[in-house]
Amino acid sequence: MKVFEELNRPFRTENFEDNTIFFDFGKHAFAVFEVEIFSSGVQDITLAVGEASINGRVNRSPGGSLVYQEEKITVPYGTSYLKMQMFHAGYNDGTLKLEHEAAPFRYAEIRGNVTVRRAWQRAFFGRFDDDASDFKSSSSDLDKIWEFCKYTMKATTPFGVFIDGNRERQAYEGDAYINQLGYFVCTSDRKIAGNTIDRLLEYPTWPTEWRLSMIPIVHDYLLYTGDLTSVRKWYEPLQENLLTEGINDIGLLNPALLKSARKSLGIGNVIIPIRDIVDWPVCERDGYEMGEVNLVPNCWYYTALCRMADIALSLKKSDAAAEFQKMAVRSRTAIRSYMLKNGLFVDNPQSEHTSLHSCIYPVLWGISEKNENKKILQVLQSKGMACSVFTAQSLLDCCFENGLSDYGLDLITSHGKRSWNNMIDCGATIAMESWDESFKPNLDWSHPWGGAPGNIIIRHIAGIRPLEAGFKKFSVSPNPGWLQYFNARTPSPYGNISLEMPQVGKYVLSVPENTCAVYQGREYGKGMHVLS
């Protein structure tokens, strides 16, 4: 994959009396630190970069998995051009490599008695169209979070596949599910998404739900790209991710029945059995009571069957689609029979506990009945953001799809510890792996699975989502909540789509050629349309 370079000048430079020159480049990027200096004599100097700062300097002990690197160099008299040797320790044998080795950093220092002629951050990115998407609104917090999430999608592209972050540099299905949605609302290039699906079908990971998430990933890919050729290639291997051999005699998924395991990407030849994860880290499960059979992975199984049926229909495999639909009905019936108690879904058949996660997924994917949702959503709202950045995607989807737009906006723009504002306040400019280091001490600051608001803003607040493969038809169903106005732009294979809400209840939609929008049951073709 072609990698593009950007030369970023310092946003701020500061000179200290101890012959330290400090640079702030404004944003983190996978990059190399380069400088041109003048030295009045032969001397040893140090170049250093880091993701975090402290007391106006690069933080040399940032903790967690945050980057700090330095290199000592002997320079001669005169002018020298220096390119710092960046490195990645290599978390494990599955780590993805960069053609030009780089490390994520925002800050840099030169320690030595030199004059700096020029300094820059040579940043590496995959193909990304900055102008294809945009969002502005009456909420400065929401606008800031949009920019944060959009840049997250751009900054993590140079590997050619979606990665889980700098520490491991691997593709994981759970990460890719969120990353791909965020990527497609920002740019229409499909190469990285396709590469990621290829890799994950060859190197699947161990969590039950993440294996199942491959089907929604491919389904979303088809809706955003219309690439039937790739989907046809993936169709047979994709069915292995349904894990049907794990279905017990009452129709529930039990990972203990799965005979398949995998050669771990991360730890050589050790075989890791497939097992339920629910959420990660463990402290973000809202007290979920793990059983041999669990509600959350069974919800993922149900929706995977529904999406697999849609994929089969797209490939004109009607008999297979009917079989997947039949299996989905059995799954939904079993979930409701064994894990719906007194109007609430419980964590497992033997449990009486309802976690936030056990509220989200039955409502989000239609396992609950409409007349049951009010009670479940009341419990959901009582819990706040009692989940990780991974499940936050599904929580926000659930809110905006079930009449809780105000609440969803409150969650996105919160300034609590479990919030995107907290990530920004911590100093991150790319989404963090967890809400805060207090929840995951080894977190990194380059984890696109933390960028859920990016796709939520376009898919739900603006309400622009593909209805047919390749955006042949798309829905416009805005959920602005308490916003007073917004202006959104997002790409499609046919050109950019824009939607403006200049005032509450009024919309101006721009539809590109060869596609059509559906708003409140009516279709709109190419051109500008006033909707109200």
Coordinates of C-alpha atoms in Angstrom, one line a residue:
M1 CA 0.0 0.0 0.0
K2 CA 1.3 3.5 -0.9
V3 CA 2.2 5.5 2.2
F4 CA 2.0 9.3 2.1
E5 CA 4.2 11.7 4.1
E6 CA 3.4 15.0 5.7
L7 CA 6.1 17.3 7.0
N8 CA 4.7 19.0 10.1
R9 CA 6.4 22.1 11.5
P10 CA 6.3 22.7 15.3
F11 CA 3.1 24.1 16.7
R12 CA 5.2 25.6 19.5
T13 CA 8.9 25.8 20.3
E14 CA 10.5 26.6 23.7
N15 CA 14.2 27.1 24.7
F16 CA 15.3 26.2 28.2
E17 CA 18.4 27.4 30.1
D18 CA 19.8 23.9 30.4
N19 CA 20.3 23.8 26.6
T20 CA 17.0 21.9 25.9
I21 CA 14.9 22.9 23.0
F22 CA 11.3 21.6 23.2
F23 CA 8.9 21.1 20.3
D24 CA 5.1 20.6 20.3
F25 CA 3.8 19.5 16.9
G26 CA 0.2 19.8 17.9
K27 CA -0.9 16.3 17.1
H28 CA 0.4 12.8 17.6
A29 CA 1.3 10.9 14.4
F30 CA 3.3 7.8 13.5
A31 CA 6.3 9.7 12.4
V32 CA 10.1 10.3 12.5
F33 CA 11.7 13.3 14.2
E34 CA 14.0 15.2 11.9
V35 CA 16.1 18.4 12.5
E36 CA 18.7 20.6 10.9
I37 CA 21.1 22.1 13.5
F38 CA 24.3 24.1 13.8
S39 CA 26.9 23.1 16.3
S40 CA 29.8 25.3 17.3
G41 CA 32.0 22.2 18.0
V42 CA 32.0 18.5 18.3
Q43 CA 29.6 17.4 21.0
D44 CA 27.2 14.7 22.1
I45 CA 23.5 15.6 21.9
T46 CA 20.3 13.8 22.6
L47 CA 17.2 13.7 20.4
A48 CA 14.0 12.6 22.2
V49 CA 10.3 12.1 21.4
G50 CA 7.3 11.2 23.4
E51 CA 3.5 11.1 23.4
A52 CA 3.1 12.9 26.8
S53 CA 4.5 16.0 28.3
I54 CA 5.1 17.1 31.9
N55 CA 6.1 20.5 33.2
G56 CA 6.6 21.7 29.6
R57 CA 9.0 18.9 28.7
V58 CA 8.8 15.5 27.1
N59 CA 7.7 13.0 29.8
R60 CA 10.5 10.5 30.0
S61 CA 8.4 8.1 32.2
P62 CA 4.9 8.4 30.8
G63 CA 3.7 5.0 32.1
G64 CA 1.4 2.5 30.4
S65 CA 2.3 1.8 26.8
L66 CA 3.0 5.4 26.0
V67 CA 6.0 6.2 23.8
Y68 CA 9.2 7.7 25.0
Q69 CA 12.3 7.3 22.8
E70 CA 15.7 8.9 22.7
E71 CA 18.8 8.7 20.7
K72 CA 22.3 10.0 21.6
I73 CA 24.3 11.4 18.6
T74 CA 27.8 12.8 18.3
V75 CA 27.6 15.8 16.0
P76 CA 30.5 17.7 14.3
Y77 CA 31.2 21.4 14.0
G78 CA 28.8 23.0 11.5
T79 CA 25.5 22.2 10.1
S80 CA 24.0 18.7 10.4
Y81 CA 20.8 17.1 9.2
L82 CA 19.7 14.5 11.7
K83 CA 17.0 11.8 11.3
M84 CA 16.2 10.1 14.6
Q85 CA 16.2 6.3 14.5
M86 CA 12.7 5.3 15.6
F87 CA 11.8 1.9 16.8
H88 CA 9.0 -0.4 18.0
A89 CA 9.9 -3.0 20.6
G90 CA 7.7 -5.6 19.0
Y91 CA 5.0 -6.7 21.4
N92 CA 4.8 -10.1 19.8
D93 CA 5.3 -12.0 16.6
G94 CA 2.0 -10.8 15.2
T95 CA 3.2 -7.2 15.2
L96 CA 2.7 -5.4 11.9
K97 CA 5.6 -3.6 10.5
L98 CA 6.0 -0.2 8.8
E99 CA 8.0 0.3 5.6
H100 CA 9.5 3.4 7.2
E101 CA 9.8 2.6 11.0
A102 CA 8.1 5.3 13.0
A103 CA 6.6 5.8 16.4
P104 CA 3.6 7.9 17.5
F105 CA 4.7 11.1 19.1
R106 CA 3.6 14.7 19.5
Y107 CA 6.5 16.2 21.5
A108 CA 10.2 16.3 20.8
E109 CA 13.4 17.6 22.4
I110 CA 17.0 18.4 21.5
R111 CA 19.4 18.4 24.5
G112 CA 22.6 20.1 23.6
N113 CA 24.2 23.4 22.9
V114 CA 23.0 23.8 19.3
T115 CA 21.1 26.2 17.1
V116 CA 18.1 24.7 15.4
R117 CA 17.7 25.7 11.7
R118 CA 14.6 23.6 11.1
A119 CA 12.7 20.8 12.8
W120 CA 9.8 18.7 11.7
Q121 CA 7.7 15.6 12.3
R122 CA 7.7 13.5 9.2
A123 CA 4.3 11.8 9.6
F124 CA 3.1 8.7 7.6
F125 CA -0.5 8.1 6.6
G126 CA -2.4 5.8 4.3
R127 CA -4.6 7.3 1.6
F128 CA -7.1 9.6 3.3
D129 CA -9.2 12.4 1.8
D130 CA -9.3 15.2 4.4
D131 CA -12.0 17.1 2.4
A132 CA -14.4 14.2 2.0
S133 CA -16.0 14.7 5.4
D134 CA -16.7 17.4 7.9
F135 CA -19.1 18.3 10.8
K136 CA -19.9 21.6 12.5
S137 CA -22.7 22.2 15.0
S138 CA -24.0 24.3 17.8
S139 CA -22.0 22.3 20.3
S140 CA -18.3 23.1 20.5
D141 CA -17.7 19.9 22.5
L142 CA -19.3 17.8 19.8
D143 CA -17.3 19.5 17.1
K144 CA -14.0 19.0 19.0
I145 CA -14.8 15.3 19.5
W146 CA -15.6 14.9 15.8
E147 CA -12.2 16.4 14.9
F148 CA -10.6 14.1 17.4
C149 CA -12.3 11.0 16.0
K150 CA -11.7 11.9 12.4
Y151 CA -8.0 12.5 13.0
T152 CA -7.9 9.1 14.8
M153 CA -9.1 7.4 11.6
K154 CA -6.5 9.2 9.6
A155 CA -3.5 8.9 12.0
T156 CA -3.8 5.1 12.3
T157 CA -3.8 4.3 8.5
P158 CA -0.1 3.8 7.6
F159 CA 0.0 0.0 8.4
G160 CA -2.3 -0.8 5.5
V161 CA -4.8 -2.5 7.8
F162 CA -6.8 -1.4 10.8
I163 CA -4.7 -1.9 13.9
D164 CA -5.6 -2.1 17.6
G165 CA -3.0 0.4 18.6
N166 CA 0.8 1.0 18.7
R167 CA 1.5 -1.5 21.6
E168 CA 0.5 -4.6 19.7
R169 CA 0.0 -3.3 16.1
Q170 CA -2.4 -6.1 15.2
A171 CA -5.7 -6.4 13.5
Y172 CA -8.5 -7.5 15.8
E173 CA -12.1 -8.0 14.8
G174 CA -13.6 -6.0 17.7
D175 CA -11.3 -3.1 16.8
A176 CA -12.0 -3.3 13.1
Y177 CA -15.8 -3.3 13.6
I178 CA -15.6 0.3 15.0
N179 CA -12.6 1.4 13.0
Q180 CA -14.2 0.5 9.7
L181 CA -17.4 2.4 10.4
G182 CA -15.4 5.5 11.4
Y183 CA -13.1 5.2 8.4
F184 CA -16.0 4.9 5.9
V185 CA -17.8 8.0 7.2
C186 CA -14.6 10.0 6.7
T187 CA -13.1 8.7 3.5
S188 CA -14.4 6.4 0.7
D189 CA -11.2 4.5 -0.1
R190 CA -11.8 0.7 0.5
K191 CA -8.3 -0.7 0.3
I192 CA -7.5 -0.7 4.0
A193 CA -10.8 -2.2 5.0
G194 CA -10.4 -5.0 2.4
N195 CA -6.9 -5.7 3.5
T196 CA -8.1 -6.0 7.1
I197 CA -10.8 -8.4 6.3
D198 CA -8.4 -10.6 4.3
R199 CA -6.0 -10.6 7.3
L200 CA -8.6 -11.4 9.9
L201 CA -10.1 -14.3 7.9
E202 CA -6.6 -15.8 7.7
Y203 CA -5.6 -14.9 11.3
P204 CA -8.8 -14.9 13.5
T205 CA -8.5 -14.0 17.2
W206 CA -9.9 -15.7 20.2
P207 CA -13.0 -13.7 21.7
T208 CA -16.3 -15.3 20.7
E209 CA -18.0 -12.0 20.0
W210 CA -15.1 -10.7 17.9
R211 CA -15.2 -13.8 15.7
L212 CA -18.9 -13.3 15.2
S213 CA -18.3 -9.6 14.5
M214 CA -16.6 -10.5 11.2
I215 CA -20.1 -10.9 9.6
P216 CA -21.3 -7.4 10.5
I217 CA -17.9 -6.1 9.4
V218 CA -18.3 -7.7 5.9
H219 CA -21.9 -6.6 5.8
D220 CA -20.9 -3.0 6.5
Y221 CA -18.1 -3.2 4.0
L222 CA -20.6 -4.3 1.3
L223 CA -23.0 -1.4 2.1
Y224 CA -20.3 1.2 2.0
T225 CA -18.4 -0.1 -1.1
G226 CA -20.7 -2.3 -3.2
D227 CA -17.7 -4.6 -3.7
L228 CA -19.5 -7.8 -4.5
T229 CA -16.3 -9.4 -5.9
S230 CA -14.5 -9.4 -2.6
V231 CA -17.6 -10.4 -0.6
R232 CA -18.1 -13.4 -2.9
K233 CA -14.5 -14.4 -2.2
W234 CA -15.0 -14.0 1.5
Y235 CA -18.4 -15.8 1.7
E236 CA -17.3 -19.4 2.4
P237 CA -14.5 -18.6 4.9
L238 CA -16.8 -16.1 6.6
Q239 CA -19.2 -18.8 7.6
E240 CA -16.6 -20.3 9.9
N241 CA -17.0 -17.2 12.0
L242 CA -20.6 -18.1 12.8
L243 CA -19.2 -20.8 15.3
T244 CA -22.3 -23.0 14.7
E245 CA -20.5 -26.0 16.2
G246 CA -20.9 -24.2 19.5
I247 CA -24.7 -24.3 19.5
N248 CA -26.1 -26.5 22.3
D249 CA -29.2 -28.6 22.2
I250 CA -31.4 -25.7 23.3
G251 CA -30.1 -23.3 20.7
L252 CA -27.7 -21.2 22.7
L253 CA -24.0 -20.6 21.9
N254 CA -21.6 -22.2 24.4
P255 CA -17.9 -21.7 23.6
A256 CA -17.0 -24.7 25.6
L257 CA -18.4 -26.8 22.8
L258 CA -16.2 -25.3 20.2
K259 CA -13.4 -27.6 19.1
S260 CA -11.7 -25.1 17.0
A261 CA -9.0 -22.9 18.3
R262 CA -6.3 -20.9 16.7
K263 CA -2.6 -20.4 16.4
S264 CA -2.3 -17.1 18.3
L265 CA -1.0 -14.2 16.3
G266 CA 0.6 -12.9 19.5
I267 CA 2.3 -15.8 21.2
G268 CA 3.8 -18.2 18.8
N269 CA 2.5 -21.7 18.6
V270 CA 0.3 -21.6 21.8
I271 CA -3.2 -22.6 21.0
I272 CA -5.8 -20.4 22.6
P273 CA -9.4 -21.6 22.8
I274 CA -12.3 -19.4 21.8
R275 CA -14.0 -17.8 24.8
D276 CA -16.5 -15.1 25.7
I277 CA -15.1 -11.6 26.4
V278 CA -18.3 -9.4 26.8
D279 CA -16.2 -6.3 27.3
W280 CA -12.5 -5.4 27.9
P281 CA -10.9 -4.6 30.3
V282 CA -12.8 -6.8 32.8
C283 CA -13.5 -3.8 35.1
E284 CA -15.7 -2.3 32.4
R285 CA -18.3 -5.1 32.5
D286 CA -20.7 -3.4 35.0
G287 CA -20.5 -6.5 37.2
Y288 CA -21.5 -8.9 34.4
E289 CA -22.0 -12.4 35.8
M290 CA -20.1 -14.7 33.4
G291 CA -21.6 -18.1 32.9
E292 CA -21.0 -21.1 30.7
V293 CA -23.5 -19.6 28.3
N294 CA -23.7 -15.8 28.1
L295 CA -26.3 -13.3 26.8
V296 CA -23.9 -10.9 25.0
P297 CA -22.2 -13.4 22.7
N298 CA -25.6 -15.0 21.9
C299 CA -26.8 -11.6 20.9
W300 CA -23.8 -11.3 18.6
Y301 CA -24.6 -14.7 17.2
Y302 CA -28.2 -13.7 16.4
T303 CA -27.2 -10.5 14.6
A304 CA -24.4 -12.3 12.7
L305 CA -27.0 -14.8 11.4
C306 CA -29.3 -11.9 10.3
R307 CA -26.4 -10.1 8.6
M308 CA -25.2 -13.4 7.0
A309 CA -28.7 -13.8 5.5
D310 CA -28.5 -10.3 4.0
I311 CA -25.0 -11.1 2.5
A312 CA -26.4 -14.3 1.0
L313 CA -29.3 -12.4 -0.6
S314 CA -26.8 -9.9 -2.1
L315 CA -25.0 -12.8 -3.7
K316 CA -28.3 -14.2 -4.9
K317 CA -28.1 -17.2 -2.6
S318 CA -31.8 -17.3 -1.6
D319 CA -31.8 -20.8 -0.2
A320 CA -28.8 -20.1 2.1
A321 CA -30.4 -16.8 3.2
A322 CA -33.6 -18.6 4.2
E323 CA -31.5 -21.1 6.2
F324 CA -29.6 -18.3 8.0
Q325 CA -33.0 -16.6 8.8
K326 CA -34.3 -19.9 10.2
M327 CA -31.3 -20.2 12.4
A328 CA -31.7 -16.6 13.6
V329 CA -35.3 -17.3 14.6
R330 CA -34.1 -20.3 16.7
S331 CA -31.4 -18.2 18.3
R332 CA -33.8 -15.3 19.2
T333 CA -36.3 -17.7 20.6
A334 CA -33.7 -19.5 22.8
I335 CA -32.3 -16.2 24.1
R336 CA -35.8 -15.0 25.1
S337 CA -36.7 -18.3 26.6
Y338 CA -33.7 -18.6 28.9
M339 CA -32.5 -15.1 29.5
L340 CA -35.5 -12.9 29.7
K341 CA -36.7 -12.7 33.3
N342 CA -39.4 -10.3 34.7
G343 CA -39.1 -8.0 31.7
L344 CA -35.3 -7.7 31.7
F345 CA -32.6 -9.7 30.1
V346 CA -30.1 -11.3 32.5
D347 CA -26.4 -12.0 32.0
N348 CA -26.7 -15.7 31.7
P349 CA -29.5 -18.3 32.2
Q350 CA -28.6 -18.9 35.9
S351 CA -28.2 -15.2 36.7
E352 CA -30.6 -12.7 38.1
H353 CA -28.3 -9.8 37.3
T354 CA -28.8 -7.3 34.4
S355 CA -25.7 -5.4 33.4
L356 CA -25.6 -2.4 31.1
H357 CA -24.4 -4.8 28.4
S358 CA -27.5 -7.0 28.9
C359 CA -29.7 -3.9 28.3
I360 CA -27.9 -2.8 25.2
Y361 CA -27.7 -5.7 22.9
P362 CA -31.3 -7.2 23.1
V363 CA -32.8 -3.7 22.3
L364 CA -30.2 -2.8 19.7
W365 CA -30.6 -5.9 17.6
G366 CA -34.4 -6.5 18.1
I367 CA -34.3 -9.5 20.4
S368 CA -36.5 -7.6 22.7
E369 CA -40.1 -6.7 21.8
K370 CA -41.0 -3.1 21.3
N371 CA -43.3 -3.1 24.4
E372 CA -40.4 -4.4 26.5
N373 CA -38.0 -1.6 25.6
K374 CA -39.2 1.1 27.9
K375 CA -38.3 -0.8 31.0
I376 CA -35.0 -2.0 29.7
L377 CA -34.0 1.5 28.5
Q378 CA -34.8 3.0 31.9
V379 CA -32.3 0.6 33.4
L380 CA -29.8 1.4 30.7
Q381 CA -30.1 5.1 31.4
S382 CA -29.6 4.6 35.1
K383 CA -26.2 3.1 34.5
G384 CA -24.4 5.9 32.5
M385 CA -21.3 5.0 30.6
A386 CA -20.6 1.8 32.6
C387 CA -18.7 0.1 29.8
S388 CA -15.5 0.3 27.8
V389 CA -14.8 2.4 24.7
F390 CA -15.6 -0.8 22.7
T391 CA -19.2 -1.2 24.0
A392 CA -19.7 2.5 23.9
Q393 CA -20.2 2.0 20.2
S394 CA -23.2 -0.3 20.8
L395 CA -24.5 1.8 23.6
L396 CA -24.6 5.0 21.4
D397 CA -26.1 3.0 18.5
C398 CA -28.8 1.8 20.9
C399 CA -29.6 5.3 22.2
F400 CA -29.9 7.0 18.9
E401 CA -32.0 4.2 17.4
N402 CA -34.5 4.2 20.3
G403 CA -35.5 7.8 20.9
L404 CA -32.7 8.7 23.3
S405 CA -30.9 11.2 21.2
D406 CA -30.5 13.8 24.0
Y407 CA -29.1 11.1 26.3
G408 CA -26.7 9.9 23.6
L409 CA -25.5 13.5 23.0
D410 CA -25.0 13.9 26.8
L411 CA -22.9 10.7 26.8
I412 CA -20.7 11.8 23.9
T413 CA -20.1 15.3 25.3
S414 CA -19.7 14.4 28.9
H415 CA -16.7 15.7 30.8
G416 CA -16.6 12.7 33.2
K417 CA -13.7 10.3 33.5
R418 CA -15.4 7.9 31.1
S419 CA -15.6 10.4 28.2
W420 CA -13.9 11.5 25.0
N421 CA -13.4 14.9 26.6
N422 CA -11.3 13.2 29.3
M423 CA -9.1 11.6 26.6
I424 CA -8.5 15.1 25.1
D425 CA -7.9 16.6 28.6
C426 CA -5.3 13.9 29.2
G427 CA -3.4 15.2 26.2
A428 CA -4.4 12.6 23.6
T429 CA -5.0 13.6 20.0
I430 CA -5.7 10.1 18.8
A431 CA -8.3 8.0 20.6
M432 CA -7.1 6.1 23.7
E433 CA -7.4 2.4 24.3
S434 CA -9.4 3.0 27.5
W435 CA -11.2 5.9 29.1
D436 CA -8.3 6.6 31.5
E437 CA -5.2 4.8 32.7
S438 CA -7.0 4.2 36.0
F439 CA -9.1 1.6 34.1
K440 CA -6.3 0.1 32.0
P441 CA -2.8 0.9 33.2
N442 CA -1.1 -0.3 30.0
L443 CA -3.3 1.7 27.7
D444 CA -1.9 3.3 24.5
W445 CA -2.9 6.6 22.9
S446 CA -3.3 5.3 19.3
H447 CA -6.4 3.0 19.5
P448 CA -9.0 3.7 16.8
W449 CA -11.6 1.5 18.6
G450 CA -12.0 4.4 20.9
G451 CA -13.3 6.7 18.1
A452 CA -17.0 5.7 18.1
P453 CA -18.5 9.2 18.1
G454 CA -17.0 9.8 14.6
N455 CA -19.3 7.3 13.0
I456 CA -22.2 8.0 15.4
I457 CA -22.2 11.7 14.4
I458 CA -22.6 10.9 10.7
R459 CA -24.7 7.7 10.9
H460 CA -27.1 8.8 13.6
I461 CA -27.0 12.6 14.4
A462 CA -26.9 13.4 10.7
G463 CA -28.6 10.1 10.0
I464 CA -26.8 9.3 6.8
R465 CA -26.5 5.5 6.3
P466 CA -26.4 3.3 3.2
L467 CA -29.5 1.2 2.6
E468 CA -28.2 -0.7 -0.4
A469 CA -24.8 -2.1 -1.4
G470 CA -22.4 0.7 -2.5
F471 CA -24.7 3.5 -1.5
K472 CA -27.1 2.9 -4.4
K473 CA -29.7 4.1 -1.9
F474 CA -29.2 5.7 1.5
S475 CA -31.3 6.9 4.4
V476 CA -31.5 10.3 5.8
S477 CA -32.9 10.0 9.4
P478 CA -31.4 12.8 11.5
N479 CA -31.4 12.6 15.3
P480 CA -30.1 16.0 16.3
G481 CA -31.3 15.8 19.9
W482 CA -30.6 19.1 21.6
L483 CA -28.5 20.5 18.8
Q484 CA -29.7 23.9 17.4
Y485 CA -27.9 23.5 14.1
F486 CA -25.4 21.3 12.3
N487 CA -23.7 20.9 8.9
A488 CA -22.4 17.4 7.9
R489 CA -20.5 16.0 4.9
T490 CA -19.7 12.4 4.3
P491 CA -18.4 10.5 1.2
S492 CA -20.0 7.8 -0.9
P493 CA -18.7 6.0 -4.0
Y494 CA -20.7 8.5 -6.1
G495 CA -19.4 11.7 -4.4
N496 CA -19.9 13.6 -1.2
I497 CA -23.3 13.8 0.5
S498 CA -24.0 16.9 2.6
L499 CA -26.8 17.6 5.1
E500 CA -27.4 20.9 6.8
M501 CA -29.8 21.7 9.7
P502 CA -29.8 25.5 9.6
Q503 CA -32.6 25.5 12.2
V504 CA -34.4 22.9 14.3
G505 CA -36.7 20.8 12.1
K506 CA -35.4 22.1 8.7
Y507 CA -32.8 20.3 6.6
V508 CA -31.0 21.0 3.3
L509 CA -29.7 17.8 1.6
S510 CA -27.3 17.5 -1.3
V511 CA -27.4 14.2 -3.2
P512 CA -24.7 13.2 -5.7
E513 CA -25.5 11.6 -9.1
N514 CA -26.4 7.9 -9.5
T515 CA -27.8 7.5 -6.0
C516 CA -30.9 8.5 -4.1
A517 CA -31.8 9.4 -0.6
V518 CA -34.8 8.2 1.4
Y519 CA -36.2 10.7 3.9
Q520 CA -39.5 9.9 5.7
G521 CA -40.4 7.3 3.1
R522 CA -39.9 9.7 0.1
E523 CA -37.0 9.3 -2.4
Y524 CA -34.8 12.3 -3.5
G525 CA -32.4 12.1 -6.5
K526 CA -29.4 14.2 -7.5
G527 CA -29.4 17.8 -6.4
M528 CA -30.2 20.1 -3.5
H529 CA -33.4 19.4 -1.5
V530 CA -35.1 21.3 1.3
L531 CA -36.6 18.8 3.8
S532 CA -38.9 19.7 6.6

